mmCIF file of N, CA, C and O in Angstrom:
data_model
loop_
_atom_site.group_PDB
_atom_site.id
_atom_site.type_symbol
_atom_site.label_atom_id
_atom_site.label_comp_id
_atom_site.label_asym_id
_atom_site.label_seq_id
_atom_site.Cartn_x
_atom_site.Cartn_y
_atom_site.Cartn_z
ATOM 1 N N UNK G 1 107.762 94.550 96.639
ATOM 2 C CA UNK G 1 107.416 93.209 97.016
ATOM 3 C C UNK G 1 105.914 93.112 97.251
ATOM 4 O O UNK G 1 105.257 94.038 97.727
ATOM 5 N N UNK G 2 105.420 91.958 96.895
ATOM 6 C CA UNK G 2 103.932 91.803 97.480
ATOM 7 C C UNK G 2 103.247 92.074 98.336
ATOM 8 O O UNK G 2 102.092 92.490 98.417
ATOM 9 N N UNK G 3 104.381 91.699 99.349
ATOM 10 C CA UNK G 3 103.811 92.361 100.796
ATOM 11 C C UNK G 3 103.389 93.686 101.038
ATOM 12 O O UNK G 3 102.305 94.044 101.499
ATOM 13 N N UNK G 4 104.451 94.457 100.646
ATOM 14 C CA UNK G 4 104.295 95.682 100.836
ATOM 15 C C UNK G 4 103.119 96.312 99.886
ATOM 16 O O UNK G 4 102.468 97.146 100.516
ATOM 17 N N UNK G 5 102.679 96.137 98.548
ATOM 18 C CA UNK G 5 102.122 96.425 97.483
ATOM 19 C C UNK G 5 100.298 96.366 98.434
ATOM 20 O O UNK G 5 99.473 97.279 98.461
ATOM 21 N N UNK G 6 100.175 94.874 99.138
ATOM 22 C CA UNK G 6 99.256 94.609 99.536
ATOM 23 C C UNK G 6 98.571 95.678 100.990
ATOM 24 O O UNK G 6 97.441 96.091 101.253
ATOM 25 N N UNK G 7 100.071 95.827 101.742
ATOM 26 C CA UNK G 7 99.731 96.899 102.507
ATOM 27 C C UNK G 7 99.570 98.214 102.229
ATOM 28 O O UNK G 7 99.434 99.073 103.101
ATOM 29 N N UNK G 8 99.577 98.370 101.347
ATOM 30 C CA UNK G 8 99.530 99.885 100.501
ATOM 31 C C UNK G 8 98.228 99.668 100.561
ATOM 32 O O UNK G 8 97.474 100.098 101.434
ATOM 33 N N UNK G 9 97.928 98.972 99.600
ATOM 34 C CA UNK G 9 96.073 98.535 99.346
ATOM 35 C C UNK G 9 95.305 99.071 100.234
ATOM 36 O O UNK G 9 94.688 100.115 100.020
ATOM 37 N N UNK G 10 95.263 98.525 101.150
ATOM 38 C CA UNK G 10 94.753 98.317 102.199
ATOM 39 C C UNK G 10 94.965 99.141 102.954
ATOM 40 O O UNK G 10 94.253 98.949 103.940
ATOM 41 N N UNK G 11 95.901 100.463 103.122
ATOM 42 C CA UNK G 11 95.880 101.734 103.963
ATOM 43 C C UNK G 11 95.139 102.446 102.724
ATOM 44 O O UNK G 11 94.075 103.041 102.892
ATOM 45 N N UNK G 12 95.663 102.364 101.677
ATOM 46 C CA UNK G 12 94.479 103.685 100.721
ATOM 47 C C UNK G 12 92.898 103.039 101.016
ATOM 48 O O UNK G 12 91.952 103.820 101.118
ATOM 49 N N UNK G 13 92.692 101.516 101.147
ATOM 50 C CA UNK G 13 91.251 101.046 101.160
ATOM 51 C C UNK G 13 91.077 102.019 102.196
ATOM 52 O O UNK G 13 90.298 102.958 102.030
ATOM 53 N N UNK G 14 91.831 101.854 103.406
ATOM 54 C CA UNK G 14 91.096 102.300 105.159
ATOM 55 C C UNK G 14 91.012 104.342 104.570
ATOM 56 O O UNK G 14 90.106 105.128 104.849
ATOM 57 N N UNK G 15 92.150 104.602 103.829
ATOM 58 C CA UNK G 15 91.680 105.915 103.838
ATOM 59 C C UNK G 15 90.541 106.176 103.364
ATOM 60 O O UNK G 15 90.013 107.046 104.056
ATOM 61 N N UNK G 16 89.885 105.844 102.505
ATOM 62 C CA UNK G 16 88.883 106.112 101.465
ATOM 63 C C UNK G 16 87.898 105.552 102.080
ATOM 64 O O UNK G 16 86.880 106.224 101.916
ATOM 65 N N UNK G 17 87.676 104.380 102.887
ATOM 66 C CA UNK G 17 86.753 104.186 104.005
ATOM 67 C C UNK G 17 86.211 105.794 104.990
ATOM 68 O O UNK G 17 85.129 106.377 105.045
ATOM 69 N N UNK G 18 87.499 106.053 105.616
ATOM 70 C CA UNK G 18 87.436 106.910 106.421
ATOM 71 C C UNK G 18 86.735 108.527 105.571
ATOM 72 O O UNK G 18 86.462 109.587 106.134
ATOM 73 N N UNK G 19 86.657 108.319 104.681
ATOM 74 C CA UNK G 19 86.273 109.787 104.212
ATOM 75 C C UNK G 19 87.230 110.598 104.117
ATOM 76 O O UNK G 19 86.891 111.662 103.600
ATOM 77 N N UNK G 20 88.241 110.529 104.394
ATOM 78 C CA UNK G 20 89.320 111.658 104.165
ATOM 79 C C UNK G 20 89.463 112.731 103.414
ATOM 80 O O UNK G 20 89.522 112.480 102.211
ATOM 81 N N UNK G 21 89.545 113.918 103.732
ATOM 82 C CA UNK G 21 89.756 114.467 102.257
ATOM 83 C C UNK G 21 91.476 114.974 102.163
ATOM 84 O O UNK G 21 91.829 115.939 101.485
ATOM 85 N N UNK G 22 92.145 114.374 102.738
ATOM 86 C CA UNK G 22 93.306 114.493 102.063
ATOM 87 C C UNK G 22 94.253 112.871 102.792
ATOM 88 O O UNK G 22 94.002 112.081 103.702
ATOM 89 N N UNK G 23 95.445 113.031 101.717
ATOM 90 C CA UNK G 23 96.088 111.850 102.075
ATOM 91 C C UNK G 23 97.834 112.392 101.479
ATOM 92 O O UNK G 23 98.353 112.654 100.394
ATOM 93 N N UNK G 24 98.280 112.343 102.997
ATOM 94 C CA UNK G 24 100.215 112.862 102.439
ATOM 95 C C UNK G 24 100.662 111.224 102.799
ATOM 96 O O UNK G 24 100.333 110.668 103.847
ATOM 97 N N UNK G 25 101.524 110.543 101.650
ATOM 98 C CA UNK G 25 102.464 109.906 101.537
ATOM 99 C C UNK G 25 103.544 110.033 102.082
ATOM 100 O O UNK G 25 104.079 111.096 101.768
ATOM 101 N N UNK G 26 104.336 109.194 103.027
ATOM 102 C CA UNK G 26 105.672 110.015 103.553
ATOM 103 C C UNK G 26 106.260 109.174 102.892
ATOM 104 O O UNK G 26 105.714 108.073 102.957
ATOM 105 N N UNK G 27 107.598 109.233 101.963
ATOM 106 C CA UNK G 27 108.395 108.358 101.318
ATOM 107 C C UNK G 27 109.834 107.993 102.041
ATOM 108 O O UNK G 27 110.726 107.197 101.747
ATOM 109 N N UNK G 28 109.582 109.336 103.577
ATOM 110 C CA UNK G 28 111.518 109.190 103.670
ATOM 111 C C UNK G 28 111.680 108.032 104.263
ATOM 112 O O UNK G 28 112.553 108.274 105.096
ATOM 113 N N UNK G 29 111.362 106.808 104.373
ATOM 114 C CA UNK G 29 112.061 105.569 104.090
ATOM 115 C C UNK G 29 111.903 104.657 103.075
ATOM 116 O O UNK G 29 112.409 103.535 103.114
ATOM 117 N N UNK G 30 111.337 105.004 102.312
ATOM 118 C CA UNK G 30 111.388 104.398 100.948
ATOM 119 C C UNK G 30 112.804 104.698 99.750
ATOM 120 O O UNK G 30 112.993 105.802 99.239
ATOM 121 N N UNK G 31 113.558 103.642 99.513
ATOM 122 C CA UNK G 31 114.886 103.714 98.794
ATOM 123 C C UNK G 31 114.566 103.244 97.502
ATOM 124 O O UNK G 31 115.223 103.747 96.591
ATOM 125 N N UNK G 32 113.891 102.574 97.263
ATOM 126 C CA UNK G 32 113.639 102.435 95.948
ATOM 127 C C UNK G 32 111.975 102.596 95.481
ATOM 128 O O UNK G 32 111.274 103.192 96.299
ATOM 129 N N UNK G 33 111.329 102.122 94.265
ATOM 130 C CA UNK G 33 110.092 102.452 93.665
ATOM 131 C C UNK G 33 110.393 101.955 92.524
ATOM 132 O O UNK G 33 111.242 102.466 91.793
ATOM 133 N N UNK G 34 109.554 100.608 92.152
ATOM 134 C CA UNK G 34 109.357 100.008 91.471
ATOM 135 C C UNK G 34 108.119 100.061 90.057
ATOM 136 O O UNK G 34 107.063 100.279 90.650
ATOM 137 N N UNK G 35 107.899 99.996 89.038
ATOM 138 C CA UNK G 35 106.973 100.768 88.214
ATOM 139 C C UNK G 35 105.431 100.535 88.974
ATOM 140 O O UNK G 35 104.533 101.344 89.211
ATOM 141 N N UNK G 36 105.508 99.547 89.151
ATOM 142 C CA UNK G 36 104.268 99.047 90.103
ATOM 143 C C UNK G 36 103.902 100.122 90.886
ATOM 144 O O UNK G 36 102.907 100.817 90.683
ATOM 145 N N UNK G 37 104.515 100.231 91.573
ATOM 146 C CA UNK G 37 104.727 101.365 92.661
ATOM 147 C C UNK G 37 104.299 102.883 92.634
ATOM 148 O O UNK G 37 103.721 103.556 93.488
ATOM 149 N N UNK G 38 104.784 103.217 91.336
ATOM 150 C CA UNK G 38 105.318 104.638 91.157
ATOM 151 C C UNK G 38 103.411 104.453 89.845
ATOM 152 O O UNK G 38 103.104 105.425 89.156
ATOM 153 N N UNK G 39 102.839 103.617 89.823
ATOM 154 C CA UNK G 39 101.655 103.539 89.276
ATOM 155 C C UNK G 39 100.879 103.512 90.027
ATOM 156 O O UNK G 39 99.964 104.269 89.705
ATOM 157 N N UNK G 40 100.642 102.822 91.298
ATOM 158 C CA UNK G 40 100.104 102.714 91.702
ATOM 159 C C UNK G 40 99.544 103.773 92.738
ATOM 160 O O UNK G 40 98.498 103.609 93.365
ATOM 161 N N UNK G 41 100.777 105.427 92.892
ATOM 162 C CA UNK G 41 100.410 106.222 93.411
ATOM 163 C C UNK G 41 100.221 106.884 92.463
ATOM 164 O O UNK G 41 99.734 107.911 92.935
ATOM 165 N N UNK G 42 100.274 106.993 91.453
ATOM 166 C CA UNK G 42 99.173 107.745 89.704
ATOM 167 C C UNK G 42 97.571 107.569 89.988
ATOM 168 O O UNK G 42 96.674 108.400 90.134
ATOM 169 N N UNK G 43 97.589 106.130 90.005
ATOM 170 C CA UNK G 43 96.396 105.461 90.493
ATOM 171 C C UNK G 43 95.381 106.106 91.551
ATOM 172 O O UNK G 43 94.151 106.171 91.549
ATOM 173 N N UNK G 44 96.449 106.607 92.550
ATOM 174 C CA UNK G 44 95.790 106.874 93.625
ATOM 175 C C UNK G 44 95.487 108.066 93.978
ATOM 176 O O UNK G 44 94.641 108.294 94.843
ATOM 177 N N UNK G 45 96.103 108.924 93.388
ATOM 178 C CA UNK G 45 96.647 110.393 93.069
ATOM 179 C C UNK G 45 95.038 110.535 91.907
ATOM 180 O O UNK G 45 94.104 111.197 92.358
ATOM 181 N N UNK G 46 94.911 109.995 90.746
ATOM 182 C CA UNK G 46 93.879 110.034 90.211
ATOM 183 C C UNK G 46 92.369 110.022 90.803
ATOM 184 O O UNK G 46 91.589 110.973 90.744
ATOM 185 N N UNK G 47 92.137 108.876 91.329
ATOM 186 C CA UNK G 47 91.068 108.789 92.380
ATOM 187 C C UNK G 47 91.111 109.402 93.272
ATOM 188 O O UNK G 47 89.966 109.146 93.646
ATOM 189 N N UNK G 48 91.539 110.161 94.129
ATOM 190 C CA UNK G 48 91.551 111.634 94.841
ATOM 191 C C UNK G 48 91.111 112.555 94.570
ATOM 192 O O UNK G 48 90.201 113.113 95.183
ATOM 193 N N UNK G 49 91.866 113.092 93.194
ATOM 194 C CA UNK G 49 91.597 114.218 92.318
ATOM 195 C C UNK G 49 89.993 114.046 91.836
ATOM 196 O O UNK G 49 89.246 114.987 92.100
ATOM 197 N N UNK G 50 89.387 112.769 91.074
ATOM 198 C CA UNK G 50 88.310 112.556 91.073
ATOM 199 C C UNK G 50 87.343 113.376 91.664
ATOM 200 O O UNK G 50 86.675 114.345 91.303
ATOM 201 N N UNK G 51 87.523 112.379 93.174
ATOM 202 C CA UNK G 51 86.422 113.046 94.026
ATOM 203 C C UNK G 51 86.624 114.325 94.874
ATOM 204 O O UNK G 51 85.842 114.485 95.811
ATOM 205 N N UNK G 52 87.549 115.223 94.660
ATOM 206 C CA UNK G 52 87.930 116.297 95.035
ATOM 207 C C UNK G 52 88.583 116.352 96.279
ATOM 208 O O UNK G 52 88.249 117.228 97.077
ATOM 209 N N UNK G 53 89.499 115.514 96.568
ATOM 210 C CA UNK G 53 90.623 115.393 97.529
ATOM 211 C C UNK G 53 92.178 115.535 97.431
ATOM 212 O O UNK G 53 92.554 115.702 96.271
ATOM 213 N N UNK G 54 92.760 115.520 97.983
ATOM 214 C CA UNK G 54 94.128 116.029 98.108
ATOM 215 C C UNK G 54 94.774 114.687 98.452
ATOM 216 O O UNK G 54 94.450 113.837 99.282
ATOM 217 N N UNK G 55 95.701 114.736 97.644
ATOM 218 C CA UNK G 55 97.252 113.443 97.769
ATOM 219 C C UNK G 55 98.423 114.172 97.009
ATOM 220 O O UNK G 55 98.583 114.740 95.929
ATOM 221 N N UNK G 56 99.332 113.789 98.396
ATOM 222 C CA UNK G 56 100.719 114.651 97.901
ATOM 223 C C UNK G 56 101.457 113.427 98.447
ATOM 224 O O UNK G 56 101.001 112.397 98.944
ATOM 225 N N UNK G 57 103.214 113.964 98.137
ATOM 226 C CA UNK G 57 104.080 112.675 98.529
ATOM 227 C C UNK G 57 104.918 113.659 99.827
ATOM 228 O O UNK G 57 104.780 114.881 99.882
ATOM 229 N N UNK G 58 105.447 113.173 100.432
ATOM 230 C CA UNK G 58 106.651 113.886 101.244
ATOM 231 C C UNK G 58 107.839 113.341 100.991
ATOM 232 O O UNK G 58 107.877 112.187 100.567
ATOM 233 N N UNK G 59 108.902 113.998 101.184
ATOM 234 C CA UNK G 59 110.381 113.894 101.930
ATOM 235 C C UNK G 59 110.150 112.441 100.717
ATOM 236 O O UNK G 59 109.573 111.450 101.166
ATOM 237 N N UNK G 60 110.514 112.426 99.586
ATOM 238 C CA UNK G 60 111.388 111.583 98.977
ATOM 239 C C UNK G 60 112.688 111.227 98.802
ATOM 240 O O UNK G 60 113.346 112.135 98.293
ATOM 241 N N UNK G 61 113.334 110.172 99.054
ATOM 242 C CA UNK G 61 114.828 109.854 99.175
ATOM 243 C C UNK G 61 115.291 110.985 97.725
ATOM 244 O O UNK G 61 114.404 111.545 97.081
ATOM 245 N N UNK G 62 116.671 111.156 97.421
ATOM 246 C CA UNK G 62 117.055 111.981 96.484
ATOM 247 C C UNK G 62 116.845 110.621 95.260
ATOM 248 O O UNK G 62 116.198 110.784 94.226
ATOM 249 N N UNK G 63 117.344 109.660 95.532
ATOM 250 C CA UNK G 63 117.004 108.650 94.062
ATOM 251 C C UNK G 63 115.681 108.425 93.386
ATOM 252 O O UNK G 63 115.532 108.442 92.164
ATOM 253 N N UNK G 64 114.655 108.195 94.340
ATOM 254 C CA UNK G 64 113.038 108.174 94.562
ATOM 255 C C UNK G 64 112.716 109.580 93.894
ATOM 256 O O UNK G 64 112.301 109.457 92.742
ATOM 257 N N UNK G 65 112.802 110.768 94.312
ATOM 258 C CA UNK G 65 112.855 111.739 93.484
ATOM 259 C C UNK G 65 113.373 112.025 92.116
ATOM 260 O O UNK G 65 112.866 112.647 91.182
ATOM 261 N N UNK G 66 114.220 111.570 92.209
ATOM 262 C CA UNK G 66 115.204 111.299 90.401
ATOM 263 C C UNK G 66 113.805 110.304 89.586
ATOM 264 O O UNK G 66 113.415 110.590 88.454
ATOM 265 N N UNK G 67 113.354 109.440 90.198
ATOM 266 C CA UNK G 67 112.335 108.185 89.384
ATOM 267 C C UNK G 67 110.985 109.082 88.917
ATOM 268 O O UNK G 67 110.450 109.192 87.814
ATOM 269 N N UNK G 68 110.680 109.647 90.160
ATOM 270 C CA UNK G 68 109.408 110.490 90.608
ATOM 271 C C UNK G 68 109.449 111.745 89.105
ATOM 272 O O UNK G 68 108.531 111.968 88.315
ATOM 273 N N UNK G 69 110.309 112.130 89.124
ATOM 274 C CA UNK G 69 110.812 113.412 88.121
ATOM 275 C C UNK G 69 110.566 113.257 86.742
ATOM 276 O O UNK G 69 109.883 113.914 85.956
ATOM 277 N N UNK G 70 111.695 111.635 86.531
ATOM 278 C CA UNK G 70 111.837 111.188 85.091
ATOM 279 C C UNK G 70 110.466 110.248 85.087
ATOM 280 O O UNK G 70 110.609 109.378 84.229
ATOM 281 N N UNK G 71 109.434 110.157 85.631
ATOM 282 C CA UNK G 71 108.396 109.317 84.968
ATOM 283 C C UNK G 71 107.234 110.608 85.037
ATOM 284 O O UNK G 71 106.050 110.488 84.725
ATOM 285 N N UNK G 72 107.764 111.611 85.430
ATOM 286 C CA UNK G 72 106.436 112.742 84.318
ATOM 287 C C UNK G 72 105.549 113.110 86.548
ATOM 288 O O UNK G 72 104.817 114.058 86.832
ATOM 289 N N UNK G 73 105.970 112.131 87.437
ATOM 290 C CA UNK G 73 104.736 111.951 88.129
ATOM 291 C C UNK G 73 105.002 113.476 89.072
ATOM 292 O O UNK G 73 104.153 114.263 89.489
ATOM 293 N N UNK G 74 106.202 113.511 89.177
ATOM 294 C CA UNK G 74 106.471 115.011 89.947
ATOM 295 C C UNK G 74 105.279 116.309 89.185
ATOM 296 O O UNK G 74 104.718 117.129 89.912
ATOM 297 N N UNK G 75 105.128 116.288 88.123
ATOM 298 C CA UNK G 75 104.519 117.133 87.426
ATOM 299 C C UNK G 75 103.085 117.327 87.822
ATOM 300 O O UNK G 75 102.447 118.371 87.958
ATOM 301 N N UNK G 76 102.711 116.010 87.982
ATOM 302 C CA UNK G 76 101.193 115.457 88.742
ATOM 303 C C UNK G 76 100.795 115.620 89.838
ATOM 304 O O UNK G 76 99.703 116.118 90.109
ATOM 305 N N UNK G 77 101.700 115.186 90.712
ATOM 306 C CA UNK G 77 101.311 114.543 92.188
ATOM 307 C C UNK G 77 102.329 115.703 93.174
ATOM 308 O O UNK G 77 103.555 115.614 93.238
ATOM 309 N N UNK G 78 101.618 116.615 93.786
ATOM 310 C CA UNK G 78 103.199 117.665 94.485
ATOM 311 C C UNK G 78 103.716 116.526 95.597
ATOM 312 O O UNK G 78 103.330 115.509 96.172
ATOM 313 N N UNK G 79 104.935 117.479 95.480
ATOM 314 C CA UNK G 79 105.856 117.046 96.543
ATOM 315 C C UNK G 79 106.273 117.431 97.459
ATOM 316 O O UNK G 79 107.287 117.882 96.926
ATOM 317 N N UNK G 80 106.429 117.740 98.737
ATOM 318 C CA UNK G 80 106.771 118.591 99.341
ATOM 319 C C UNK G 80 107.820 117.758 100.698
ATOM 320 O O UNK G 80 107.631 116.678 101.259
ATOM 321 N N UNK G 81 108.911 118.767 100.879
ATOM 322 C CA UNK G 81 110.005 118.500 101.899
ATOM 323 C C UNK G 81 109.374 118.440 103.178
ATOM 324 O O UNK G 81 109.776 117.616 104.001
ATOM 325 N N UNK G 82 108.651 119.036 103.382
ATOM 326 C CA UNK G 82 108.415 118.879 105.299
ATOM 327 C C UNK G 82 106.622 118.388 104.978
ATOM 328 O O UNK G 82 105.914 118.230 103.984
ATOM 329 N N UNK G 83 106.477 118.292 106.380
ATOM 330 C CA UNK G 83 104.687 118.320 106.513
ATOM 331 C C UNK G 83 104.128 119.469 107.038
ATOM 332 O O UNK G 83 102.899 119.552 107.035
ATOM 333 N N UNK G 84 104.716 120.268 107.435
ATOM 334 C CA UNK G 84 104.387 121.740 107.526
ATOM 335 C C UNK G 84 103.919 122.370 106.113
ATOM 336 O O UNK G 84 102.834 122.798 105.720
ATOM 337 N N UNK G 85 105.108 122.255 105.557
ATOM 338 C CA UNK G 85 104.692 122.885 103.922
ATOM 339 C C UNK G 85 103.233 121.555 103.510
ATOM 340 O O UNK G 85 102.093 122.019 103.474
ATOM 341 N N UNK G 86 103.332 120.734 103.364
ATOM 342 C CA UNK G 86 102.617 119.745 103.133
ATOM 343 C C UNK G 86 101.365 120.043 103.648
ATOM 344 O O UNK G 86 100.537 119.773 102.779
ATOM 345 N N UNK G 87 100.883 120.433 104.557
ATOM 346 C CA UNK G 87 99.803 120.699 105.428
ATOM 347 C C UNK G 87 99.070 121.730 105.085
ATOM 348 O O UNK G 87 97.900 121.842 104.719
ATOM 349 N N UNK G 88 100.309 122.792 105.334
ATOM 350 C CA UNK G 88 99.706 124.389 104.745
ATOM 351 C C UNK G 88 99.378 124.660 102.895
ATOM 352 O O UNK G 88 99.004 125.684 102.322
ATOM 353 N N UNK G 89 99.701 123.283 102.342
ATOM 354 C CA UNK G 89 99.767 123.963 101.193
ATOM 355 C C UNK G 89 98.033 123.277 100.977
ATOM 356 O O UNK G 89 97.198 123.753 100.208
ATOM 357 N N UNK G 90 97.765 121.685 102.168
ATOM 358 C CA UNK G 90 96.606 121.091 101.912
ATOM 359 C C UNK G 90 95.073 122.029 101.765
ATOM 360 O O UNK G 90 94.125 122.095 100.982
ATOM 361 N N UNK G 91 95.545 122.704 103.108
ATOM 362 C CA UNK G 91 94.882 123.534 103.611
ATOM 363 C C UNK G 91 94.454 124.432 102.636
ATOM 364 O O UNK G 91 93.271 124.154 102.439
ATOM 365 N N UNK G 92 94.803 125.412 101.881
ATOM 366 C CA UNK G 92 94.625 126.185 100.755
ATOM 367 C C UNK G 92 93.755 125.560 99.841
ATOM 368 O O UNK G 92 92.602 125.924 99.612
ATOM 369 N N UNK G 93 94.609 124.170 99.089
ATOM 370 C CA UNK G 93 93.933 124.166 98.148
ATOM 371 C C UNK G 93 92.284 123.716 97.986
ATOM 372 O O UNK G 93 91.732 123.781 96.888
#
């Protein structure tokens, strides 16, 4: 929905404001992902990588993962079950 699309915006704007050098996605309440969606963290996942930062997803619903898989983006963007693993793996790279 728009709404939500717009608040996305606007937390990656504030991250990328902030200097961050990394950014974890938590998905476990997200039930669905719309192409919009599932582009728009390509998108964002790209511009990270760019400037030499880190974006991963977490804890995707099992369907969200099925989408994530069959559109190539799992291959791209890691995924990881906890934020422990998520953290430690930031940390490394």
């Amino acid at each position: 929905n728009f709404s939500a699309r717009q608040m996305y915006a606007q937390a990656i704007e504030t991250v990328r404001k902030m200097g961050s050098q990394s950014l974890i996605v938590n998905l476990e309440g997200v039930s669905f992902m719309d192409s919009f969606a599932l582009g728009a963290l390509v998108l964002t996942y790209q511009d990270f990588k760019k400037t030499n930062r880190n974006f991963c997803l977490l804890q995707p619903q099992e369907n969200v993962r099925r989408g994530l898989t069959q559109a190539l983006i799992s291959k791209m963007i890691p995924i990881f079950d906890s934020e422990h693993e998520a953290l430690s793996q930031l940390v490394i790279a």
